[in-house]
Each structure stands twice: as structure tokens, then as C-alpha cells.
Coordinates of C-alpha atoms in Angstrom, one line a residue:
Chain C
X281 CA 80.9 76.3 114.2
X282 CA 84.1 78.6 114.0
X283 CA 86.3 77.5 111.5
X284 CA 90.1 77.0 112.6
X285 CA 93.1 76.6 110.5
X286 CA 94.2 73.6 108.5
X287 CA 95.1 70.5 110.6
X288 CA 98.7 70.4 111.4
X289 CA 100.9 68.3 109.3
X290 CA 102.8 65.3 110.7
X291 CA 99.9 64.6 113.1
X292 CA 99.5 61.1 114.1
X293 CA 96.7 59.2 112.2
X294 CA 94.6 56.6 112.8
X295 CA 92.9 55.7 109.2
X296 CA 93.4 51.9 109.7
X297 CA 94.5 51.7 113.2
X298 CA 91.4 52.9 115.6
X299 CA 90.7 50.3 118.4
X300 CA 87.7 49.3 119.5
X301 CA 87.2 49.6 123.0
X302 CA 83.9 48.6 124.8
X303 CA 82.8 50.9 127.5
X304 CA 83.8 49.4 130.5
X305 CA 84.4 50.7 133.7
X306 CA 82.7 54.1 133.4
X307 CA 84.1 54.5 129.6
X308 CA 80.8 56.6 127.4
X309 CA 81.0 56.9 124.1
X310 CA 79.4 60.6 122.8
X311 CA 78.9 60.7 118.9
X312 CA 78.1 64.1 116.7
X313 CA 79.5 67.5 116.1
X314 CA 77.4 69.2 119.0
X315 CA 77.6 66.6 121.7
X316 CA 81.5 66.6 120.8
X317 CA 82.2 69.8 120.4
X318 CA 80.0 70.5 124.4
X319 CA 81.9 67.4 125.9
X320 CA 84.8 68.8 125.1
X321 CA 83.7 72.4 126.5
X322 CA 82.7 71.1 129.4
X323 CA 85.5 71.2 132.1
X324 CA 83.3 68.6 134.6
X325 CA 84.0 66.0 131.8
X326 CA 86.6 63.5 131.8
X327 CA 87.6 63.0 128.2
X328 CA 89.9 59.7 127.4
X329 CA 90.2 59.6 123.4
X330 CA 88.8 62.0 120.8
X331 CA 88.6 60.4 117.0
X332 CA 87.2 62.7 114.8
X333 CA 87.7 62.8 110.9
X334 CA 89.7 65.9 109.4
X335 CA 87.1 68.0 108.2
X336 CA 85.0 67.4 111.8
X337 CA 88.3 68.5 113.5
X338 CA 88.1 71.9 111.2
X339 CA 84.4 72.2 112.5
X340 CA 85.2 71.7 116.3
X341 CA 87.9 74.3 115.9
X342 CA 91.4 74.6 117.9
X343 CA 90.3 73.8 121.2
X344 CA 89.8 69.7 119.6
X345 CA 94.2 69.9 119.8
X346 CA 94.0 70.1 123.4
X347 CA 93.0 66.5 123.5
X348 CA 95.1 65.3 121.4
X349 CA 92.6 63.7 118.3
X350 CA 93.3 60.6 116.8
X351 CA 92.4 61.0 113.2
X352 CA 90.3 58.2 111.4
X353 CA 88.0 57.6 108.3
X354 CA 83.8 57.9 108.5
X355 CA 83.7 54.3 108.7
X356 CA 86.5 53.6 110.9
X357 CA 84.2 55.7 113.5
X358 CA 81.4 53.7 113.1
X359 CA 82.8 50.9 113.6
X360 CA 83.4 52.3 117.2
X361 CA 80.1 52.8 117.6
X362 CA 76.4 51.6 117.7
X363 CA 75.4 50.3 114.5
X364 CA 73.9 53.0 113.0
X365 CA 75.0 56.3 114.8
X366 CA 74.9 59.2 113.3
X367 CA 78.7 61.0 114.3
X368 CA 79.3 63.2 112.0
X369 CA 83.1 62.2 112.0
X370 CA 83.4 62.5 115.2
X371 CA 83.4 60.9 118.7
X372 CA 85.0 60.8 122.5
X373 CA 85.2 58.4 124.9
X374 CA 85.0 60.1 127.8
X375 CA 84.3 59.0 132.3
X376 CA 80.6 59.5 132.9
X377 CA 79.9 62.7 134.5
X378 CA 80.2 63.4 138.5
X379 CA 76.9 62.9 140.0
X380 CA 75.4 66.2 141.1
X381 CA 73.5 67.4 144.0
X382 CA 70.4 69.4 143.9
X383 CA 71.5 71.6 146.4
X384 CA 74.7 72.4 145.5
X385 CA 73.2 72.6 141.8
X386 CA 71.0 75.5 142.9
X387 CA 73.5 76.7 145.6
X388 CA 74.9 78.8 142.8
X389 CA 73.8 82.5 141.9
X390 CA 71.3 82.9 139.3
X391 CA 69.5 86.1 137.7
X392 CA 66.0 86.1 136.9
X393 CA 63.2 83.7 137.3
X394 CA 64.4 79.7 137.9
X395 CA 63.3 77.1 136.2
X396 CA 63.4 73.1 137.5
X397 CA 62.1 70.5 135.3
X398 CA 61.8 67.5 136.9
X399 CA 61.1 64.2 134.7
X400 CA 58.8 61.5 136.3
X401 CA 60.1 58.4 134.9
X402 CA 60.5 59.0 131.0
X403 CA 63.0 56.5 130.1
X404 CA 62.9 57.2 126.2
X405 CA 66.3 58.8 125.6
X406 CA 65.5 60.5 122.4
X407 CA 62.5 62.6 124.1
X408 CA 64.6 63.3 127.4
X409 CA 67.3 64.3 125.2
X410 CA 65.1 66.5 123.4
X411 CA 63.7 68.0 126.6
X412 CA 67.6 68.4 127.5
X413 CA 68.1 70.4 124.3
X414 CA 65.1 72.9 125.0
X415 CA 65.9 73.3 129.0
X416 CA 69.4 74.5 127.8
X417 CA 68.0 76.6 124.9
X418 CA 65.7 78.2 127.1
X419 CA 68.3 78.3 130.3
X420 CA 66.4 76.0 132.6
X421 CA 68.6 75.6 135.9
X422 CA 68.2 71.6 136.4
X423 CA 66.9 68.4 134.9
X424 CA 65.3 66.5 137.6
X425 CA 65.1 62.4 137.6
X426 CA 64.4 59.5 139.4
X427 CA 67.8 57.7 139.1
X428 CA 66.8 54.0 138.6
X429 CA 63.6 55.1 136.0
X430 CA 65.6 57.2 134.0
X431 CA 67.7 57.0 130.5
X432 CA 71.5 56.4 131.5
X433 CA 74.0 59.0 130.3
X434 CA 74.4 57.5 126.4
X435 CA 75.7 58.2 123.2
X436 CA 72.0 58.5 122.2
X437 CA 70.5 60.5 125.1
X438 CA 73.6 62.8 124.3
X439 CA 73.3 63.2 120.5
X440 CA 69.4 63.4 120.9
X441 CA 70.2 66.5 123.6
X442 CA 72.8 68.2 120.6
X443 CA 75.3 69.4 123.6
X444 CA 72.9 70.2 125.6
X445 CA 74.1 67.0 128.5
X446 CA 76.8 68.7 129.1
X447 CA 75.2 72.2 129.5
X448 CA 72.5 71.5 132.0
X449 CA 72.6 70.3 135.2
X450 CA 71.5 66.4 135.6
X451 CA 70.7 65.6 138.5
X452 CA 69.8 61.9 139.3
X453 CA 67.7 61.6 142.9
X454 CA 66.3 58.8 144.3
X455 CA 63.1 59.9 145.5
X456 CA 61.3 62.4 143.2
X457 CA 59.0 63.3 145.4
X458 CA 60.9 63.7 148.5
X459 CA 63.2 66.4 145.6
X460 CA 59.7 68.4 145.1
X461 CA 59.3 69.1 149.0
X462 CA 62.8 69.8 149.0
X463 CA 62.2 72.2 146.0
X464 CA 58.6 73.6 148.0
X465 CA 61.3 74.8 150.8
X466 CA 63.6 76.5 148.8
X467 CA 60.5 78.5 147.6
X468 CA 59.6 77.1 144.1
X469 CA 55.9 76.5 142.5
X470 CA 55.7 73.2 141.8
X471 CA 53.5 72.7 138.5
X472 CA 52.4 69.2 137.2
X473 CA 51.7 69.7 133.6
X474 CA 49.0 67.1 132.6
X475 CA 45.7 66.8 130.2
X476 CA 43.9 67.3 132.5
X477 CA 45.4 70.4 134.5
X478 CA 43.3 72.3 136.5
X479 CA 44.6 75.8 134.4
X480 CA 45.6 77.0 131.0
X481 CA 49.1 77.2 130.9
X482 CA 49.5 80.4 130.5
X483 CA 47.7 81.4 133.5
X484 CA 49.6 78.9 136.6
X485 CA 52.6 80.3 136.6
X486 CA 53.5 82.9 138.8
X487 CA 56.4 85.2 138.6
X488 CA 58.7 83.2 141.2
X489 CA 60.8 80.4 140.8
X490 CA 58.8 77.2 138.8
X491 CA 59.7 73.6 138.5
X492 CA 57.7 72.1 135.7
X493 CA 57.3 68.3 136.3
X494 CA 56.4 66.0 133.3
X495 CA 55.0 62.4 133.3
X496 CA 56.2 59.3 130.9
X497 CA 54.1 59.3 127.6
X498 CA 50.6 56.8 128.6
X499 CA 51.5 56.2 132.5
X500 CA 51.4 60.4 132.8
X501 CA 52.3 61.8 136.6
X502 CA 52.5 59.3 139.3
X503 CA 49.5 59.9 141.8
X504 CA 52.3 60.7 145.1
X505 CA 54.1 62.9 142.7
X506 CA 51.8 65.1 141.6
X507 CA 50.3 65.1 144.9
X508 CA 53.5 67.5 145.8
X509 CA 52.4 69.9 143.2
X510 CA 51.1 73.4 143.8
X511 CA 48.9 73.6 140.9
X512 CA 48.3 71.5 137.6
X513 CA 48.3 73.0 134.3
X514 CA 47.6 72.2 130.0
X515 CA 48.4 73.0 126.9
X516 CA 45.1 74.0 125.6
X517 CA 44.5 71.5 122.6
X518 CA 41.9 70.3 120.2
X519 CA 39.5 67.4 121.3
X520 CA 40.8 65.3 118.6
X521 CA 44.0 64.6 120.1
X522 CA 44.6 63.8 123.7
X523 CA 48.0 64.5 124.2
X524 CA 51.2 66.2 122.7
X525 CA 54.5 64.5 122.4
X526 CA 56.0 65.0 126.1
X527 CA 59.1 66.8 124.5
X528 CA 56.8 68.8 122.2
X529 CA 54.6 69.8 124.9
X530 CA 57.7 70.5 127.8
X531 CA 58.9 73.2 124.6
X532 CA 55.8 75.1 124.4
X533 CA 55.8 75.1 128.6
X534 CA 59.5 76.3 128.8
X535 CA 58.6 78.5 125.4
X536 CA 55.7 79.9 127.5
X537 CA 57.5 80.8 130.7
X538 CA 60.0 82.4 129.3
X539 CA 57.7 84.6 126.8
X540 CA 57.7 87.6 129.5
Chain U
X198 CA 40.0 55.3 125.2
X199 CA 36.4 54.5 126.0
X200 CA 35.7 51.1 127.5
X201 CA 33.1 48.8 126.0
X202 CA 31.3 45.3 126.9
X203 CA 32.9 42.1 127.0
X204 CA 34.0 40.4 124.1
X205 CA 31.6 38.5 122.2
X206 CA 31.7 34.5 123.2
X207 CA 32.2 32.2 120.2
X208 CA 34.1 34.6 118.2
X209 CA 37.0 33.7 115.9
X210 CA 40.7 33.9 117.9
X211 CA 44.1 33.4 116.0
X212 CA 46.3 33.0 119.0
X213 CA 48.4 31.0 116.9
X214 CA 47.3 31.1 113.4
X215 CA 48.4 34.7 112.6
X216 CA 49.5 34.7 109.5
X217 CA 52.4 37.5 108.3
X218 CA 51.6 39.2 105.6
X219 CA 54.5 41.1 103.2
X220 CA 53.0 44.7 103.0
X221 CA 53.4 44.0 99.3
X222 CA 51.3 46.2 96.6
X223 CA 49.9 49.1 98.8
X224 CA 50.3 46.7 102.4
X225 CA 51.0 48.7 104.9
X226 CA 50.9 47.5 108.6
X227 CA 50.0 50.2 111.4
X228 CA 50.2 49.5 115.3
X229 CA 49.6 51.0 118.4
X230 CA 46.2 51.9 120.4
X231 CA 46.3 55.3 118.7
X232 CA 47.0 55.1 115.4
X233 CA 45.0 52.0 115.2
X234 CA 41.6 53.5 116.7
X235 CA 42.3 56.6 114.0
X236 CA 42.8 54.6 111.2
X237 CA 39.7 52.7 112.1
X238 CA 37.8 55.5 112.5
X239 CA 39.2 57.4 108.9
X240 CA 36.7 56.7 106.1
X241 CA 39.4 57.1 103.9
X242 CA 41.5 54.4 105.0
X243 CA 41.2 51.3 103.2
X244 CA 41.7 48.3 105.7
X245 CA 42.6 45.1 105.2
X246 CA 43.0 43.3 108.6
X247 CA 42.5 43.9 112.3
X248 CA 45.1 41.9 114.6
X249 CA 44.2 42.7 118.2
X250 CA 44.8 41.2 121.6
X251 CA 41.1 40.8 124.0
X252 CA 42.3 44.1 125.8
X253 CA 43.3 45.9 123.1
X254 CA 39.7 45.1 121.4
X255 CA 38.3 46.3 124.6
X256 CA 40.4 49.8 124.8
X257 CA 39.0 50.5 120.8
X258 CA 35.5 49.5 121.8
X259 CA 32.8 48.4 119.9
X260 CA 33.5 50.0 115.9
X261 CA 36.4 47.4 115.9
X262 CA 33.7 45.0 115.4
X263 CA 32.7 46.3 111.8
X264 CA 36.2 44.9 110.8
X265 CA 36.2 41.6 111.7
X266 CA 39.0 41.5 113.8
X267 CA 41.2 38.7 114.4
X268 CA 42.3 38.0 118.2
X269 CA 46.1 37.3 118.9
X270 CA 48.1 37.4 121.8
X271 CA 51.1 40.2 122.0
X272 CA 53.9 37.6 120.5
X273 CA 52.3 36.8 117.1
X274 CA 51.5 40.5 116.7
X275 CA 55.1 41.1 117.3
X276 CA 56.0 38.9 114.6
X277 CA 53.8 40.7 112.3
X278 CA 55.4 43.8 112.6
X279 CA 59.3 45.5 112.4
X280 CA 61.5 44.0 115.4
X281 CA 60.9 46.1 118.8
X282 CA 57.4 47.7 117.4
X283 CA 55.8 49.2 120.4
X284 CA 52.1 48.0 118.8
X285 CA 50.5 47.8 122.6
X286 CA 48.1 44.6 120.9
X287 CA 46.5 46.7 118.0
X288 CA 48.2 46.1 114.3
X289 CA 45.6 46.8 111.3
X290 CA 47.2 46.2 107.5
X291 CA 45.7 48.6 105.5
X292 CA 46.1 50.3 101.9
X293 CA 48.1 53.5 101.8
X294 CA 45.9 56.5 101.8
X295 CA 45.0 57.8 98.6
X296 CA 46.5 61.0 97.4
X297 CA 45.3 64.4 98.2
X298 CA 45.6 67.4 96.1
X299 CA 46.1 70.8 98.0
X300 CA 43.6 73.1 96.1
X301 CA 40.7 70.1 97.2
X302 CA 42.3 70.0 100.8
X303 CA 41.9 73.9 100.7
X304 CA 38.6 73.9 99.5
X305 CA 36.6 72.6 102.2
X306 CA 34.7 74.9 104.3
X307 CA 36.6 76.1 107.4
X308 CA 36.3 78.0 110.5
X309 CA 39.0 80.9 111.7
X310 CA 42.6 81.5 110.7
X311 CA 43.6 78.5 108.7
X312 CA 47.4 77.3 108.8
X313 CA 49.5 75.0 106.9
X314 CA 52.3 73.5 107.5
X315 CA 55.2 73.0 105.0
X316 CA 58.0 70.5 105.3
X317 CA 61.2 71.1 103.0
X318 CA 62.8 67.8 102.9
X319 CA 62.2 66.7 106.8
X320 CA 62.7 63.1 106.2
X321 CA 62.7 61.5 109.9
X322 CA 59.9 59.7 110.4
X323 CA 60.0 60.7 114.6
X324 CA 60.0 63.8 113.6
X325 CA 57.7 64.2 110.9
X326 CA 55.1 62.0 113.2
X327 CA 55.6 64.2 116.4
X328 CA 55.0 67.6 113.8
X329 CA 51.6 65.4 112.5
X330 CA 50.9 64.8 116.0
X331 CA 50.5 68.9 117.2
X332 CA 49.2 69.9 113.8
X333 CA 46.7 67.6 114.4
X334 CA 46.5 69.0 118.3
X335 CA 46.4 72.5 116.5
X336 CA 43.7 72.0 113.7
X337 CA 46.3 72.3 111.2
X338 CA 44.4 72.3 107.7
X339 CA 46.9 70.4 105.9
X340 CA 50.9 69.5 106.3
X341 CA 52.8 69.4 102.5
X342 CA 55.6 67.6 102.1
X343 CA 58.1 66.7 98.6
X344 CA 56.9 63.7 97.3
X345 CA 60.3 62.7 96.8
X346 CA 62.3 63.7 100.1
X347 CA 59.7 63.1 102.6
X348 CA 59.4 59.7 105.3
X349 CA 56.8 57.2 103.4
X350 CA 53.5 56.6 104.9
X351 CA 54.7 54.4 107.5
X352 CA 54.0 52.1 110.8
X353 CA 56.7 54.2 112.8
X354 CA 55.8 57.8 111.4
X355 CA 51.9 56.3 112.3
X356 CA 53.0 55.3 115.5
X357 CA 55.2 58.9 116.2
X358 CA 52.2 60.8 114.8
X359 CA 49.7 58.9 117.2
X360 CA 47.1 58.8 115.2
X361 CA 47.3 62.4 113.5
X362 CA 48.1 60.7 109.9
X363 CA 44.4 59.6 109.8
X364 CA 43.7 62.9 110.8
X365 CA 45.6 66.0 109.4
X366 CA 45.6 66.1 105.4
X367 CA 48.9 64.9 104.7
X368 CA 49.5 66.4 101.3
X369 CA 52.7 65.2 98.6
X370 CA 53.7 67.5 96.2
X371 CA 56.6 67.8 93.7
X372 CA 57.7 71.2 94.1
X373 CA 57.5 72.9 97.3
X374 CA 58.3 76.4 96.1
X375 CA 55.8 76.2 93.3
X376 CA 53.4 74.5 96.5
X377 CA 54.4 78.5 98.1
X378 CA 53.7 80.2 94.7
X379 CA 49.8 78.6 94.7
X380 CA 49.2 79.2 98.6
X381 CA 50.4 83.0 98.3
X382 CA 47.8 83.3 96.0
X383 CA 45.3 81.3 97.9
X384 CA 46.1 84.6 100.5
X385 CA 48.4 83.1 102.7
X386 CA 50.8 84.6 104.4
X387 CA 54.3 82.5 104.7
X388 CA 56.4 82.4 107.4
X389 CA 59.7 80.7 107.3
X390 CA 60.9 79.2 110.7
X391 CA 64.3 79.8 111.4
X392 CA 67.2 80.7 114.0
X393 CA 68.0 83.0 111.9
X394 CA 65.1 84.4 111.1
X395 CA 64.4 88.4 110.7
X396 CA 61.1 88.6 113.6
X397 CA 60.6 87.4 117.1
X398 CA 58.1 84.5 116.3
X399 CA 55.1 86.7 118.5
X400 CA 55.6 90.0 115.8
X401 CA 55.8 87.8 112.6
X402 CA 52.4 86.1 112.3
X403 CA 49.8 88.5 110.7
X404 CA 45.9 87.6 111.9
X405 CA 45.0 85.9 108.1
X406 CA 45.6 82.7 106.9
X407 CA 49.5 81.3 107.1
X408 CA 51.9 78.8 106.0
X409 CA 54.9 77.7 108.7
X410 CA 57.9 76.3 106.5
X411 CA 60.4 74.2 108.6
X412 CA 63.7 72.9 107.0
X413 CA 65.4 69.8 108.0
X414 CA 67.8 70.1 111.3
X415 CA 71.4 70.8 110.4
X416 CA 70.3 71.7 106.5
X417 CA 67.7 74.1 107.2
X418 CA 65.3 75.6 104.6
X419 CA 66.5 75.5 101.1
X420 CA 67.0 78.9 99.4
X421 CA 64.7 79.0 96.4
X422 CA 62.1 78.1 98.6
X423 CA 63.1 80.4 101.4
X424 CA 62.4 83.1 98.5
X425 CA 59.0 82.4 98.3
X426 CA 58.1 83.0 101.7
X427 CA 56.8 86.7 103.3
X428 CA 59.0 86.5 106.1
X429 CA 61.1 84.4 107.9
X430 CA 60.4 84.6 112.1
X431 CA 62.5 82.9 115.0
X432 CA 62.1 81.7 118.7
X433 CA 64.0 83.3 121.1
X434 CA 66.7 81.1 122.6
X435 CA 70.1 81.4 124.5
X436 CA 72.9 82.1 122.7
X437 CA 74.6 78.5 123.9
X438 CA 72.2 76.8 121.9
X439 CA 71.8 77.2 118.0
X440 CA 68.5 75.8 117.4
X441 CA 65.9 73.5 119.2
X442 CA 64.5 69.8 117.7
X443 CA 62.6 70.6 115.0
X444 CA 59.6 68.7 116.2
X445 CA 60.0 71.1 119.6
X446 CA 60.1 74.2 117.2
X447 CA 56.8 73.4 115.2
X448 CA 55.2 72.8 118.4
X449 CA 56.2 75.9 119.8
X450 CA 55.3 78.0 116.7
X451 CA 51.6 76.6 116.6
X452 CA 51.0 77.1 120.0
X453 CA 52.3 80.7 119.3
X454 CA 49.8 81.0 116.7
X455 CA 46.8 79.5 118.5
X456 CA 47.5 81.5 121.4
X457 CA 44.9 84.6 120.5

């Protein structure tokens, strides 16, 4: 990250003096230098308090004065947080994010190819915020889930995604396979990537729009889900193992789509 | 897994005698279907005990049988293990592997381009199991890590790798540069993966035999053994995002170099 000038002297600090404050009515803490450093970036988030040590405000650069840090010690940021969180020095409690709308979310004017991913009930946060972090580095338009079977916004989904939550569309639905008709309409090749695909990977996509739907780690695809899928495709592996990691093999997909 | 015949009538159950066992002097406790039915099936692997629930015997089939296994229902083998193990009713205490040395790893007849991966001071177990898991998917010949600044041998790097410890030489060494020194003269070609690296990942891997280094996320790869690599390639990725999980990145670079 940019560096910025030394912090201003006279700021208010906060060595001794940082609250706790549970997260209550719509109150998320987001931990690390790159889910900070993206919440604050992001104009659709709500931030209520930044605390962030002095060096990590150096890191995050000018734009942390905006929100008017509250400056505090490593462990006075811990204690703010989940045992164990790794923050860097710094944190934000910020409003959950406005729920989205597919629609609208695609509504918007794109170049090039489209990519959906939709996620069929993966609840561990650390792979969907891995998946988040590879749909952003390779520009997927939206992450697709079920709202009640998916990981809640969190520090940890966040931290796991390195910025990448606030950088790609999340959009919760009810009804995943009602969103892939929806999707089928709007003229998108639905592909269920699976063990057991039909095709090599590298041969089911075609050159319009995709949305790449993965299945939770053991349970795989749901039956009516992948049902809604054009065609089925996989990661050509040895015989020894049966699967990848699910965020492991969603890279190589996105990797492969994107590798004109 | 395959299915097998009814459990034998008459046989021993423990479904309240299961004793816990400190993974004292070379104990080391392993869980989940997976990593279970590999370590089972490693002649290398020393065990000591087989804890499984009815089912869980079932899904491993009949070689569990060789090992005398005790039956347990899912709460004692949850008290055997680390709080919150995901062990799905298969927990085997075994010795830790014995050592491997590289040259004898190397030795060993082989078929096609081999690779090796190196890891310079990757010390999350997640990671470093998800990374075991696709070199293992891959045919990886053998992963190096420092002795010193590497994740143990260990039920949760097991669990992550999903069976790939029992499979993929897992190699410790003391010096990872002087590791690069032997394997270029073994004829390897070494790559080091990075965001900043000098190739696109598709122009930087010759057809002979190579070596993928991957640093740990945020640190990177260390210098001096940067040095001792041929080249240093990267994935392409939007600019919003500096690098991928490194678990996502090792994935992506094997399937790039399996992908004739």
C-alpha cells in the first residue's frame, strides 16, 4: 500500500481507552490491512469507528483521516475482536452491506465476457472468502448464494476474501435455482463444475456469458440445482484424489476462463 | 468410498470405553474419512489405533479390519481429538512419518515431466494441506518444506490435505536455497511464483523437469532463495487485487503445468 505522510500530531488517541462494543443491531466488525483498507474504499459501506494502530494508519494512507481513526495499541485491537484475529492493527466497525439484487447487479454495463459464480450452499467462510478473493482478482461480475445456507457477512469471511467483500457483488437469493433460470434468460451458460462432469474443463465453455456454480465440499451440487445447468464440467485430476479443495478448484475454473 | 459387508457380529465396541491417549513420543492423532482411509492404506505409516464409528468402518471397507479397529460412537471420538475436529467417525493415532531425503524421493523411477514443489516458510496448516491436496491431484513428485518454519505433521494439516500427506512425499529440509542448488543440478528448471514475477505463468514453464517455489502470503519469497531460481513467472490478475490465496495460486500453477 501507498505510503502517506506522518500521522498528524495532536490527534486524539485511544491507547487505553478503546471500548468494546458488541455487534449489535447491524454493527460488523472487519479486521486486516486489505479488508480495511476496501471497506473503507467502498462507498456502499457504512463505516461507524475505524481503530487502527499508527503504523497501519501510514499503510492505509490519507484517505483512513476521512473517518476520523481512533488510534490504539496491537492488543487494545484485539481485545475488540475475536480471540485470535489476525488485524494487522487495524479494524472498523462498520453497518452490514445493502442487500443487492441480481438484476440490478447485472443491470450495469460490462465489457467482455461475464462471469457469475454461484455457490450452492458452502457455508465455510474461509473457502467462500477465498473464492471471493479469486472472483475479484479475476473480475467475476457476482457471487451467487442461497441466503439462509450461506456464511454471514463476518470479520472472517472478510479477512479470508483480503478486500475482496467489498469489491464483488454479493448477492444473497433465496432460491438458487429459481436465480439460474433467471440467469438462462438473460442468456448465460450455466456450468456445474463437478467430479464427475460430463467435459474437461477446458472444452465447456463457450465464448458467451458463463456462470460457474460450485457445490459444498462432500454434499457437491444439489440434484434440482444442477438440473438447471447447461453442461457439467472437471478439472482433469489424478485417480488418486477425488476432489480439489472447492476454492482451489473454483481458481483454476476462473484461471481457465479467463486464459483467452 | 467403496462400500463393503456388514460389520462382523461379536466384534469388540468401545462405545464408552475409549480411552484418550496424549499423542506423547511420536503420537499423533489423524481424523476424517480421507485422511484416515490414506493413512491406512500408506505402508509407511506406522499405526497405532483405529477409532471408528459402524458407518465410518463401512465407508473404509474391509482393510480397516487388518487394524483391529475399535468401534465408538461420534462423542467419544470427539473427545479424543482437538475441540470442533471435523473427524466424520474415523480417528487413527499413529507414529509420525519417518523422514524422507530428497535425492531418495528423486530417485525412484518416474514417468513424464516431474515437478516439485517448494515451500519457503508457508506455515498455515490450511494452507499447506490444500497445496498437499492438488499436488497430490497433480502427481506432484515431492513437496520440500524448512524443517524449521514449516506446519508439523498434523491432524488439521491431514485433515486440509485430505489424505495427500500419506500420499505426496512430503520432504523437510534445513536450507531451502541449498534444497534449489541440489535440484538445479538434478536438471530442474525453477520457477518462482510471484505477482511480481518477470513471465506470464503459460511462457515461463520450459517442457523438462521443474520446481514451483511459493513464499508465504504477505512475506512472499525470501531473497537468497529467490536467487536460486531460473525465473520467476506470475498469474494474470486485475489490478484491484494484489495477489490470490496462496493455496488458489499453487493450484492454478499446476493445473497450468499439467495442461499439455
Amino acid at each position: 500500500m501507498r505510503k502517506r505522510k506522518p500521522f498528524r500530531k495532536g490527534q486524539k488517541t485511544a491507547h487505553s481507552g478503546v471500548q468494546r462494543e458488541h455487534s449489535g443491531a447491524g454493527g460488523l466488525w472487519l479486521y486486516g490491512l486489505h479488508a480495511v483498507a476496501a471497506a473503507l474504499a467502498n462507498p456502499r459501506r457504512k463505516v461507524l469507528r475505524v481503530v487502527v494502530t499508527p503504523r497501519a494508519a501510514e499503510e492505509l494512507g490519507d484517505s483512513v483521516h476521512r473517518f476520523h481513526p481512533e488510534l490504539a495499541e496491537m492488543d487494545a485491537i484485539s481485545r475488540l475482536l475475536p480471540t485470535g484475529s489476525v488485524h494487522q492493527g487495524a479494524a472498523v466497525l462498520s453497518e452490514n452491506l445493502p442487500k443487492l439484487d441480481l438484476d440490478e447487479v447485472l443491470a450495469s454495463p460490462n465489457e467482455g465476457r461475464r462471469i457469475v459464480v454461484v455457490l450452492d450452499q458452502l457455508t465455510d467462510p474461509h473457502n467462500v472468502g477465498a473464492i471471493l478473493r479469486s472472483c475479484a482478482a479475476f473480475e467475476v461480475a457476482a457471487v451467487v448464494v442461497q441466503d439462509r445456507h450461506a456464511p454471514p457477512e463476518s470479520g472472517v469471511l472478510a479477512k479470508a476474501a483480503s478486500g475482496a467483500l467489498d469489491r464483488v457483488p454479493y448477492v444473497e437469493v433465496v432460491n438458487i435455482a429459481r436465480a439460474l433460470e433467471d440467469l438462462g434468460r438473460m442468456g448465460f451458460w450455466r456450468i456445474a463444475l463437478a467430479a464427475d462432469g460430463e467435459m474437461n474443463l477446458r472444452e465447456a465453455a463457450p465464448l458467451s456469458d458463463i456462470v460457474l456454480v460450485l457445490g459444498a465440499e462432500g454434499a457437491g451440487i444439489r440434484k434440482l440445482v444442477r438440473e438447471r445447468c447447461d453442461s457439467s464440467a472437471r478439472i482433469p485430476i489424478s485417480n488418486a484424489m477425488e476432489s480439489l479443495n472447492v476454492s482451489n478448484a473454483a481458481a483454476i475454473a476462473l484461471y481457465e476462463m479467463r486464459r483467452d
